[in-house]
Tab-separated table of C-alpha atoms in Angstrom:
chain	number	residue	atom	x	y	z
A	1	MET	CA	87.258	38.038	-10.202
A	2	SER	CA	90.014	35.829	-11.546
A	3	LYS	CA	92.623	34.504	-9.170
A	4	ASP	CA	96.136	33.165	-9.461
A	5	ILE	CA	96.272	30.208	-7.106
A	6	ARG	CA	99.421	28.574	-5.794
A	7	ILE	CA	98.974	25.145	-4.205
A	8	LYS	CA	101.849	24.398	-1.848
A	9	LYS	CA	100.723	21.169	-0.193
A	10	GLY	CA	100.477	18.018	-2.269
A	11	LEU	CA	102.494	15.290	-3.947
A	12	ASN	CA	103.129	14.599	-7.615
A	13	ILE	CA	103.112	10.883	-8.388
A	14	ASN	CA	105.277	10.536	-11.465
A	15	LEU	CA	104.723	7.128	-13.044
A	16	VAL	CA	106.107	5.395	-16.109
A	17	GLY	CA	103.696	4.993	-19.006
A	18	ALA	CA	102.099	8.370	-19.759
A	19	ALA	CA	100.007	8.384	-22.933
A	20	GLU	CA	101.863	9.789	-25.950
A	21	PRO	CA	100.052	12.630	-27.798
A	22	THR	CA	98.963	10.433	-30.703
A	23	THR	CA	95.448	9.184	-31.403
A	24	SER	CA	94.219	5.933	-32.917
A	25	LYS	CA	90.656	4.880	-33.562
A	26	ALA	CA	89.607	2.025	-31.299
A	27	ALA	CA	88.048	-1.050	-32.866
A	28	LEU	CA	84.260	-0.919	-32.886
A	29	SER	CA	82.795	-2.498	-29.791
A	30	ASN	CA	80.165	-5.209	-30.273
A	31	VAL	CA	78.537	-4.509	-26.922
A	32	TYR	CA	78.295	-1.257	-24.950
A	33	ALA	CA	77.376	-1.088	-21.279
A	34	ILE	CA	76.004	1.457	-18.829
A	35	ASN	CA	77.172	0.659	-15.302
A	36	LEU	CA	74.744	2.155	-12.806
A	37	ARG	CA	77.430	2.165	-10.105
A	38	ASP	CA	78.721	5.260	-11.926
A	39	PHE	CA	75.628	7.156	-10.702
A	40	HIS	CA	75.886	7.079	-6.927
A	41	GLY	CA	72.624	7.522	-5.049
A	42	LEU	CA	70.454	7.103	-8.153
A	43	THR	CA	67.190	5.130	-8.113
A	44	PRO	CA	66.556	4.153	-11.761
A	45	LYS	CA	63.245	3.326	-13.431
A	46	MET	CA	63.477	1.398	-16.685
A	47	LEU	CA	61.683	2.680	-19.773
A	48	LEU	CA	62.552	-0.315	-21.968
A	49	LYS	CA	62.620	-4.096	-21.622
A	50	GLU	CA	65.210	-6.617	-22.749
A	51	GLY	CA	65.062	-7.115	-26.501
A	52	ALA	CA	63.998	-3.535	-27.232
A	53	GLU	CA	65.573	-1.717	-30.190
A	54	VAL	CA	67.101	1.645	-29.301
A	55	LYS	CA	68.682	4.563	-31.087
A	56	ALA	CA	71.788	6.397	-29.919
A	57	GLY	CA	70.551	9.069	-27.523
A	58	GLU	CA	67.276	7.276	-26.775
A	59	ALA	CA	66.290	7.116	-23.101
A	60	LEU	CA	66.895	3.763	-21.391
A	61	PHE	CA	65.777	4.765	-17.898
A	62	TYR	CA	65.085	7.826	-15.785
A	63	ASN	CA	65.717	9.020	-12.255
A	64	LYS	CA	62.823	7.935	-10.032
A	65	ASN	CA	63.213	11.081	-7.911
A	66	VAL	CA	63.401	13.417	-10.941
A	67	ASP	CA	61.345	11.797	-13.687
A	68	SER	CA	62.449	14.322	-16.323
A	69	MET	CA	66.133	13.244	-15.935
A	70	MET	CA	66.855	10.786	-18.741
A	71	PHE	CA	69.779	8.395	-19.119
A	72	VAL	CA	70.350	7.516	-22.754
A	73	SER	CA	71.982	4.831	-24.852
A	74	PRO	CA	75.469	5.649	-26.192
A	75	VAL	CA	74.732	3.669	-29.377
A	76	SER	CA	71.873	2.301	-31.438
A	77	GLY	CA	71.178	-1.409	-31.243
A	78	GLU	CA	69.379	-3.977	-29.104
A	79	LEU	CA	69.101	-3.873	-25.311
A	80	ILE	CA	70.252	-7.443	-24.774
A	81	GLU	CA	70.657	-7.565	-20.987
A	82	ILE	CA	69.451	-5.866	-17.839
A	83	GLU	CA	71.742	-7.278	-15.150
A	84	ARG	CA	70.211	-7.202	-11.682
A	85	GLY	CA	71.599	-7.812	-8.204
A	86	ALA	CA	70.081	-8.209	-4.752
A	87	ARG	CA	66.435	-7.081	-4.464
A	88	ARG	CA	66.401	-6.823	-8.257
A	89	LYS	CA	68.614	-3.751	-8.121
A	90	ILE	CA	69.701	-2.804	-11.650
A	91	LEU	CA	73.484	-3.079	-11.988
A	92	THR	CA	74.364	-2.947	-15.686
A	93	LEU	CA	72.627	-2.467	-19.032
A	94	ARG	CA	74.189	-3.976	-22.171
A	95	ILE	CA	73.413	-2.927	-25.731
A	96	LEU	CA	74.388	-4.948	-28.812
A	97	ALA	CA	75.419	-2.231	-31.245
A	98	ASP	CA	74.156	-1.890	-34.814
A	99	LYS	CA	76.685	-1.793	-37.639
A	100	LYS	CA	75.142	1.464	-38.843
A	101	GLN	CA	74.328	3.948	-36.124
A	102	GLU	CA	71.011	5.832	-35.907
A	103	TYR	CA	70.548	8.831	-33.615
A	104	VAL	CA	67.665	10.506	-31.844
A	105	THR	CA	67.728	14.129	-32.988
A	106	HIS	CA	66.432	16.911	-30.766
A	107	LYS	CA	65.740	20.473	-31.803
A	108	THR	CA	68.974	22.419	-31.462
A	109	LEU	CA	69.301	25.211	-28.950
A	110	ASP	CA	71.173	28.512	-29.154
A	111	SER	CA	72.637	28.625	-25.668
A	112	GLY	CA	73.363	32.332	-26.007
A	113	LYS	CA	69.686	33.196	-26.532
A	114	ALA	CA	67.814	30.373	-24.792
A	115	SER	CA	66.355	30.770	-21.298
A	116	ALA	CA	67.589	28.848	-18.289
A	117	ALA	CA	64.368	26.808	-18.262
A	118	ASP	CA	64.799	25.804	-21.918
A	119	ILE	CA	68.448	24.853	-21.405
A	120	LYS	CA	67.593	22.789	-18.342
A	121	LYS	CA	64.772	21.018	-20.201
A	122	PHE	CA	67.071	20.250	-23.154
A	123	LEU	CA	69.885	18.859	-20.983
A	124	LEU	CA	67.470	16.659	-19.018
A	125	LYS	CA	65.738	15.294	-22.142
A	126	SER	CA	68.904	14.763	-24.210
A	127	GLY	CA	70.746	12.728	-21.561
A	128	CYS	CA	73.407	15.382	-20.867
A	129	TRP	CA	72.239	16.278	-17.359
A	130	PRO	CA	74.069	13.364	-15.613
A	131	PHE	CA	77.365	15.079	-16.485
A	132	ILE	CA	76.515	17.821	-13.966
A	133	LYS	CA	77.468	16.855	-10.407
A	134	GLN	CA	76.516	18.591	-7.160
A	135	ARG	CA	78.378	19.342	-3.957
A	136	PRO	CA	77.818	18.574	-1.191
A	137	TYR	CA	77.307	14.799	-1.471
A	138	ASP	CA	78.708	14.265	-5.002
A	139	PHE	CA	75.391	13.233	-6.557
A	140	ILE	CA	74.056	14.109	-9.997
A	141	ALA	CA	72.842	17.699	-9.658
A	142	ASP	CA	69.261	18.358	-8.590
A	143	PRO	CA	67.701	20.450	-11.395
A	144	THR	CA	65.295	22.081	-8.937
A	145	VAL	CA	68.247	23.645	-7.100
A	146	THR	CA	70.018	26.840	-8.138
A	147	PRO	CA	73.770	26.575	-7.420
A	148	LYS	CA	75.743	29.557	-6.168
A	149	ALA	CA	78.396	28.829	-8.850
A	150	ILE	CA	79.627	26.199	-11.294
A	151	PHE	CA	83.217	24.923	-11.229
A	152	ILE	CA	85.248	23.225	-13.962
A	153	SER	CA	88.837	22.031	-13.771
A	154	GLY	CA	90.579	22.534	-17.103
A	155	PHE	CA	93.591	20.383	-16.303
A	156	ASN	CA	94.551	17.078	-14.694
A	157	THR	CA	97.342	16.519	-12.187
A	158	GLY	CA	96.466	12.907	-11.309
A	159	PRO	CA	99.036	10.218	-12.137
A	160	LEU	CA	98.926	9.286	-15.843
A	161	ALA	CA	95.608	11.137	-16.276
A	162	ALA	CA	94.588	12.334	-19.732
A	163	ASP	CA	96.104	15.645	-20.854
A	164	LEU	CA	93.060	17.884	-21.261
A	165	GLU	CA	94.903	20.323	-23.524
A	166	TYR	CA	95.286	17.439	-25.993
A	167	VAL	CA	91.804	15.991	-25.434
A	168	LEU	CA	90.033	19.330	-25.985
A	169	ALA	CA	92.066	20.559	-28.953
A	170	GLY	CA	89.843	21.785	-31.780
A	171	LYS	CA	86.645	21.741	-29.680
A	172	GLU	CA	86.241	25.506	-29.306
A	173	LYS	CA	82.652	25.663	-30.607
A	174	GLU	CA	81.393	22.823	-28.440
A	175	LEU	CA	83.085	24.186	-25.318
A	176	GLN	CA	81.732	27.692	-25.831
A	177	ALA	CA	78.196	26.406	-26.409
A	178	ALA	CA	78.325	24.334	-23.217
A	179	LEU	CA	79.834	27.124	-21.106
A	180	SER	CA	77.283	29.664	-22.350
A	181	ALA	CA	74.464	27.273	-21.460
A	182	LEU	CA	75.835	26.527	-17.981
A	183	GLY	CA	76.220	30.243	-17.332
A	184	LYS	CA	72.432	30.579	-17.597
A	185	LEU	CA	71.877	28.021	-14.816
A	186	THR	CA	73.504	29.953	-11.979
A	187	PRO	CA	73.355	33.556	-10.745
A	188	GLY	CA	77.032	33.215	-9.891
A	189	PRO	CA	80.050	32.736	-12.149
A	190	VAL	CA	81.248	29.710	-14.074
A	191	HIS	CA	84.721	29.210	-12.625
A	192	VAL	CA	87.274	27.493	-14.872
A	193	SER	CA	90.736	26.688	-13.535
A	194	ILE	CA	93.680	26.035	-15.838
A	195	ASN	CA	97.329	25.113	-15.466
A	196	ALA	CA	99.327	28.312	-14.987
A	197	LYS	CA	102.146	26.799	-17.073
A	198	GLY	CA	99.958	25.367	-19.813
A	199	ASN	CA	98.389	26.618	-23.022
A	200	SER	CA	94.725	26.015	-22.331
A	201	ILE	CA	91.900	26.277	-24.867
A	202	PHE	CA	89.816	27.898	-22.108
A	203	THR	CA	91.746	31.165	-22.484
A	204	GLN	CA	89.683	31.654	-25.684
A	205	MET	CA	86.320	31.133	-23.969
A	206	GLU	CA	83.861	33.888	-23.031
A	207	GLY	CA	81.480	34.167	-20.088
A	208	ILE	CA	83.724	32.492	-17.523
A	209	GLU	CA	86.002	33.456	-14.648
A	210	LEU	CA	89.417	32.010	-15.443
A	211	HIS	CA	91.856	31.035	-12.692
A	212	LYS	CA	95.486	30.059	-13.178
A	213	VAL	CA	96.579	27.337	-10.779
A	214	SER	CA	100.065	26.031	-10.060
A	215	GLY	CA	101.454	23.456	-7.685
A	216	PRO	CA	101.526	19.684	-7.167
A	217	HIS	CA	98.650	17.234	-7.237
A	218	PRO	CA	95.823	17.673	-6.152
A	219	ALA	CA	95.972	21.152	-7.746
A	220	GLY	CA	93.972	19.777	-10.696
A	221	LEU	CA	91.104	18.442	-8.588
A	222	VAL	CA	88.047	20.669	-8.701
A	223	GLY	CA	87.565	20.269	-4.931
A	224	THR	CA	90.946	21.886	-4.258
A	225	GLN	CA	90.034	24.744	-6.581
A	226	ILE	CA	86.620	25.305	-4.964
A	227	ASN	CA	88.282	25.487	-1.549
A	228	LYS	CA	90.660	28.216	-2.728
A	229	ILE	CA	88.191	30.196	-4.872
A	230	ASP	CA	84.862	30.108	-3.038
A	231	PRO	CA	84.469	27.458	-0.305
A	232	ILE	CA	81.106	25.761	0.275
A	233	ASN	CA	79.277	26.756	3.440
A	234	LYS	CA	76.415	24.863	5.059
A	235	GLY	CA	73.241	25.269	3.021
A	236	GLU	CA	75.073	26.215	-0.180
A	237	LYS	CA	75.184	24.143	-3.369
A	238	VAL	CA	77.696	24.221	-6.193
A	239	TRP	CA	77.801	22.234	-9.416
A	240	THR	CA	80.823	20.748	-11.164
A	241	VAL	CA	81.279	19.463	-14.719
A	242	GLY	CA	84.193	17.519	-16.205
A	243	ALA	CA	86.018	19.420	-18.932
A	244	ALA	CA	85.741	16.517	-21.413
A	245	ASP	CA	82.010	16.233	-20.681
A	246	LEU	CA	81.548	19.824	-21.865
A	247	VAL	CA	82.299	18.615	-25.395
A	248	ILE	CA	79.370	16.154	-25.360
A	249	ILE	CA	77.055	18.789	-23.865
A	250	GLY	CA	78.135	21.409	-26.406
A	251	GLU	CA	77.791	19.062	-29.380
A	252	ALA	CA	74.275	18.096	-28.253
A	253	LEU	CA	73.292	21.780	-28.107
A	254	LEU	CA	74.752	22.456	-31.558
A	255	THR	CA	73.553	19.319	-33.390
A	256	GLY	CA	70.664	17.975	-31.318
A	257	LYS	CA	72.436	14.600	-30.999
A	258	PHE	CA	73.938	12.868	-27.973
A	259	ASN	CA	77.351	11.808	-29.282
A	260	ALA	CA	79.014	9.578	-26.681
A	261	GLU	CA	82.428	9.777	-28.354
A	262	ARG	CA	85.418	9.976	-26.011
A	263	LEU	CA	89.144	10.527	-26.455
A	264	VAL	CA	90.611	8.161	-23.856
A	265	ALA	CA	94.193	7.989	-22.599
A	266	LEU	CA	95.425	4.384	-22.353
A	267	ALA	CA	98.351	4.613	-19.957
A	268	GLY	CA	100.487	2.652	-17.499
A	269	SER	CA	103.767	0.750	-17.372
A	270	SER	CA	102.093	-2.486	-18.495
A	271	ILE	CA	101.235	-0.916	-21.881
A	272	LYS	CA	103.873	-1.068	-24.630
A	273	LYS	CA	102.596	1.920	-26.607
A	274	PRO	CA	100.524	4.152	-24.318
A	275	GLN	CA	98.497	6.619	-26.387
A	276	TYR	CA	95.011	8.035	-26.954
A	277	TYR	CA	92.096	6.166	-28.488
A	278	LYS	CA	88.879	7.500	-29.964
A	279	THR	CA	86.018	5.401	-28.617
A	280	LYS	CA	82.622	5.798	-26.928
A	281	ILE	CA	81.212	5.764	-23.417
A	282	GLY	CA	80.492	2.196	-22.385
A	283	ALA	CA	82.741	0.580	-25.025
A	284	GLU	CA	84.523	-2.679	-24.289
A	285	VAL	CA	87.951	-1.787	-22.899
A	286	SER	CA	89.439	-4.676	-24.895
A	287	THR	CA	88.709	-2.812	-28.160
A	288	PHE	CA	91.704	-0.564	-27.499
A	289	LEU	CA	93.521	-2.266	-24.617
A	290	TYR	CA	95.049	-5.025	-26.737
A	291	ALA	CA	95.975	-2.744	-29.637
A	292	SER	CA	98.935	-1.210	-27.802
A	293	GLY	CA	100.554	-4.446	-26.606
A	294	PHE	CA	101.694	-5.413	-23.099
A	295	ASN	CA	104.981	-5.330	-21.232
A	296	ASP	CA	103.855	-8.053	-18.824
A	297	LYS	CA	101.103	-10.661	-18.599
A	298	HIS	CA	99.933	-10.137	-15.030
A	299	PHE	CA	98.478	-6.654	-14.729
A	300	ARG	CA	95.447	-4.794	-13.410
A	301	VAL	CA	93.158	-2.661	-15.560
A	302	ILE	CA	91.797	0.465	-13.880
A	303	ASN	CA	88.857	2.543	-15.110
A	304	GLY	CA	90.368	5.962	-14.379
A	305	ASP	CA	93.685	6.881	-12.785
A	306	VAL	CA	95.488	4.813	-10.158
A	307	LEU	CA	94.292	6.974	-7.238
A	308	THR	CA	90.585	7.370	-7.946
A	309	GLY	CA	89.777	4.737	-10.566
A	310	SER	CA	88.062	1.397	-10.080
A	311	LYS	CA	89.381	-2.060	-10.918
A	312	THR	CA	87.820	-3.563	-14.030
A	313	ARG	CA	88.242	-6.722	-16.067
A	314	GLN	CA	90.151	-6.767	-19.332
A	315	ASP	CA	86.796	-7.390	-20.989
A	316	GLY	CA	85.101	-4.675	-18.900
A	317	TYR	CA	83.552	-1.425	-20.153
A	318	LEU	CA	84.628	2.221	-20.188
A	319	GLY	CA	83.003	4.147	-17.328
A	320	PHE	CA	80.526	6.955	-17.955
A	321	TYR	CA	82.819	9.729	-16.680
A	322	ASN	CA	86.245	8.255	-17.479
A	323	THR	CA	88.825	9.702	-19.874
A	324	THR	CA	91.689	7.470	-18.696
A	325	VAL	CA	92.251	3.707	-18.581
A	326	THR	CA	95.377	2.580	-16.721
A	327	ALA	CA	97.174	-0.776	-16.733
A	328	ILE	CA	99.857	-1.446	-14.111
A	329	PRO	CA	101.475	-4.654	-12.806
A	330	GLU	CA	99.468	-6.646	-10.287
A	331	GLY	CA	101.359	-6.448	-6.974
A	332	ASP	CA	100.478	-9.759	-5.380
A	333	ASP	CA	104.026	-10.873	-4.592
A	334	TYR	CA	105.291	-10.943	-1.006
A	335	GLU	CA	108.283	-8.771	-0.191
A	336	PHE	CA	110.382	-10.423	2.544
A	337	PHE	CA	111.427	-7.889	5.206
A	338	GLY	CA	110.040	-5.189	2.894
A	339	TRP	CA	109.136	-3.039	5.903
A	340	ASN	CA	112.697	-2.840	7.154
A	341	LYS	CA	114.915	-1.936	4.235
A	342	PRO	CA	115.718	1.299	2.430
A	343	VAL	CA	114.183	1.410	-1.060
A	344	PHE	CA	114.809	3.560	-4.114
A	345	ASP	CA	111.894	2.456	-6.313
A	346	LYS	CA	108.921	3.672	-4.257
A	347	ILE	CA	107.317	7.078	-3.764
A	348	SER	CA	106.928	8.519	-0.291
A	349	SER	CA	105.925	11.834	1.227
A	350	THR	CA	108.506	11.345	3.988
A	351	ARG	CA	112.258	10.696	4.042
A	352	ALA	CA	111.973	7.553	6.165
A	353	LEU	CA	113.470	4.475	4.413
A	354	THR	CA	112.528	5.681	0.915
A	355	PHE	CA	114.728	8.024	-1.085
A	356	SER	CA	112.303	9.431	-3.642
A	357	TRP	CA	113.044	12.917	-2.314
A	358	LEU	CA	116.561	12.641	-3.774
A	359	GLN	CA	115.164	12.340	-7.331
A	360	PRO	CA	112.071	14.560	-7.556
A	361	ASN	CA	111.754	14.152	-11.343
A	362	LYS	CA	112.199	10.383	-11.446
A	363	LYS	CA	109.358	8.331	-12.918
A	364	TYR	CA	108.376	5.207	-11.020
A	365	ASP	CA	107.076	1.827	-12.145
A	366	LEU	CA	104.709	0.980	-9.304
A	367	ASN	CA	102.402	-2.006	-8.958
A	368	THR	CA	99.165	-2.456	-6.992
A	369	ASN	CA	100.848	-3.788	-3.838
A	370	THR	CA	99.830	-1.731	-0.783
A	371	ASN	CA	103.049	-2.741	1.040
A	372	GLY	CA	101.242	-3.315	4.303
A	373	GLU	CA	98.007	-4.352	5.946
A	374	HIS	CA	95.019	-2.495	7.324
A	375	ARG	CA	95.592	-1.244	10.889
A	376	ALA	CA	94.420	1.490	13.258
A	377	PHE	CA	95.170	5.123	12.374
A	378	VAL	CA	98.656	6.283	13.345
A	379	VAL	CA	98.898	10.005	14.114
A	380	THR	CA	101.905	11.232	12.131
A	381	GLY	CA	100.892	14.577	10.593
A	382	MET	CA	101.528	13.108	7.119
A	383	TYR	CA	98.053	13.840	5.768
A	384	GLU	CA	98.326	17.561	6.471
A	385	GLU	CA	101.517	17.698	4.380
A	386	VAL	CA	99.693	16.674	1.185
A	387	PHE	CA	96.161	17.962	1.880
A	388	PRO	CA	95.854	21.554	0.624
A	389	MET	CA	92.337	22.363	1.855
A	390	ASP	CA	91.673	24.319	5.032
A	391	ILE	CA	90.354	21.157	6.680
A	392	TYR	CA	91.791	18.758	9.268
A	393	PRO	CA	91.814	15.479	7.265
A	394	LEU	CA	92.516	12.997	10.075
A	395	GLN	CA	89.892	14.488	12.391
A	396	LEU	CA	87.311	14.463	9.589
A	397	LEU	CA	88.045	10.824	8.756
A	398	LYS	CA	87.656	9.830	12.394
A	399	ALA	CA	84.391	11.781	12.707
A	400	CYS	CA	83.041	9.863	9.713
A	401	MET	CA	84.138	6.551	11.181
A	402	VAL	CA	82.346	7.156	14.491
A	403	LYS	CA	79.342	8.731	12.713
A	404	ASP	CA	79.521	11.996	14.641
A	405	LEU	CA	77.268	14.191	12.489
A	406	ASP	CA	78.015	17.434	14.325
A	407	GLU	CA	81.760	16.942	13.993
A	408	MET	CA	81.423	15.912	10.337
A	409	GLU	CA	79.585	19.156	9.604
A	410	GLN	CA	81.944	21.374	11.583
A	411	LEU	CA	85.081	19.777	10.133
A	412	GLY	CA	84.025	20.471	6.537
A	413	LEU	CA	82.477	17.306	5.094
A	414	TYR	CA	80.194	19.473	2.940
A	415	GLU	CA	83.249	20.625	0.976
A	416	VAL	CA	84.763	17.279	0.035
A	417	ILE	CA	84.060	14.170	-1.998
A	418	PRO	CA	85.982	10.860	-1.971
A	419	GLU	CA	88.528	11.852	-4.644
A	420	ASP	CA	89.735	14.717	-2.422
A	421	PHE	CA	91.100	12.058	-0.034
A	422	SER	CA	92.744	9.878	-2.693
A	423	LEU	CA	96.207	11.280	-1.993
A	424	THR	CA	95.965	10.893	1.789
A	425	GLU	CA	94.837	7.309	1.161
A	426	PHE	CA	97.864	6.717	-1.064
A	427	ILE	CA	100.372	7.801	1.606
A	428	CYS	CA	98.466	6.303	4.555
A	429	ILE	CA	100.755	3.998	6.540
A	430	SER	CA	97.658	2.592	8.260
A	431	LYS	CA	96.232	1.450	4.887
A	432	GLN	CA	92.822	2.865	5.731
A	433	PRO	CA	90.278	3.236	2.874
A	434	HIS	CA	89.935	7.025	3.072
A	435	GLN	CA	87.736	7.403	0.004
A	436	GLN	CA	85.305	4.755	1.207
A	437	ILE	CA	85.160	6.358	4.669
A	438	ILE	CA	84.325	9.766	3.157
A	439	ARG	CA	81.708	8.232	0.831
A	440	GLU	CA	79.982	6.509	3.754
A	441	GLY	CA	80.145	9.726	5.780
A	442	LEU	CA	78.545	11.724	2.976
A	443	ASP	CA	75.790	9.137	2.564
A	444	LEU	CA	75.042	9.224	6.285
A	445	LEU	CA	74.997	13.018	6.385
A	446	HIS	CA	72.635	13.134	3.401
A	447	LYS	CA	70.334	10.543	4.944
A	448	GLU	CA	70.148	12.265	8.331
A	449	ILE	CA	70.250	15.928	7.298
A	450	GLY	CA	69.521	15.977	3.552
């Protein structure tokens, strides 16, 4: 049954530099990379050696624990480097792209008529399965598990995040094919949440339960939506899929080809002309970063949005799941007596010293400065003001820090993943790494309980 959901707790972070709704084609990347840090908890087994020729969509490696789960090349070319770390752990694969692309072509599948087993087999073989994530633990979904439901967020509320209404425009066929296929993989519904004030393409889709959501960030996070629609209890599993990833899944079903094309929002106050670029998963960020020009020389590039993304080099590579690249000024300057003066150019969830509450629609030009140092947790009640789930955030963070498994379970760790704590981390006056704490807690819980 569809629900209208109103999120009351949260905080919109309005920043300068949102991507304009115009699209340019990024320059072709010479080298594409797959960063295995994007696949948390994965143990890879290589299928190819350095120097091997590959086609776009050809398997590079598989999941050691699920040997049918393939991870494929975004382009055709030569596998020029397998970068390894400690204990020969595989970190990054780099492919030198061909000028003319060749694709592996699988037999197409009619998702409306195909069985669940056939759909699962196709997604695993074609390289589309890694787009399906599982809660609890935020790993790539286990194909031997049947989830109680599948959840998709059809809109973003993160700061400067890509506008999904723009990204998905004209992709009706691909979206419907993907949604029909996913509907076969669960006895429960495929829940899709959209912006109550938007004009979403998902209103045209069949075979889903549509929910209209309003309110501040994190209303667009799928974890917030799961908590309000059908919370996860102990022993239950749910799957989530990114809305932009549905396009790649749907196109693979319709054409038999893994097309790694992405529409990426290049945003941030350091960019002169923030806009969208058509590129591919794993492309060099520099192929579109420099095209828009810079407002300053000293800036940080972030794979993702400023709350949940990861720092990358200007010659780094687009992450597997990312639809946003952000560039903001590097905040490495020291602010003398910055702790003791009223300010008008910073966002705060309180009215102490900052005056952002006087101008709720103002857009801010923030840098990466944390404006403070790491210290012990201060109990202020701030987290509860911006955390919309029916969970006690501070108590859960502390339970994770002291590795109290019983408390972690009882306080709702099964329901959350690191991104759900990105906003509490942003407002934290103690400068604690909330997302890292939750990630370590989830890993411990999985190791001890499974």
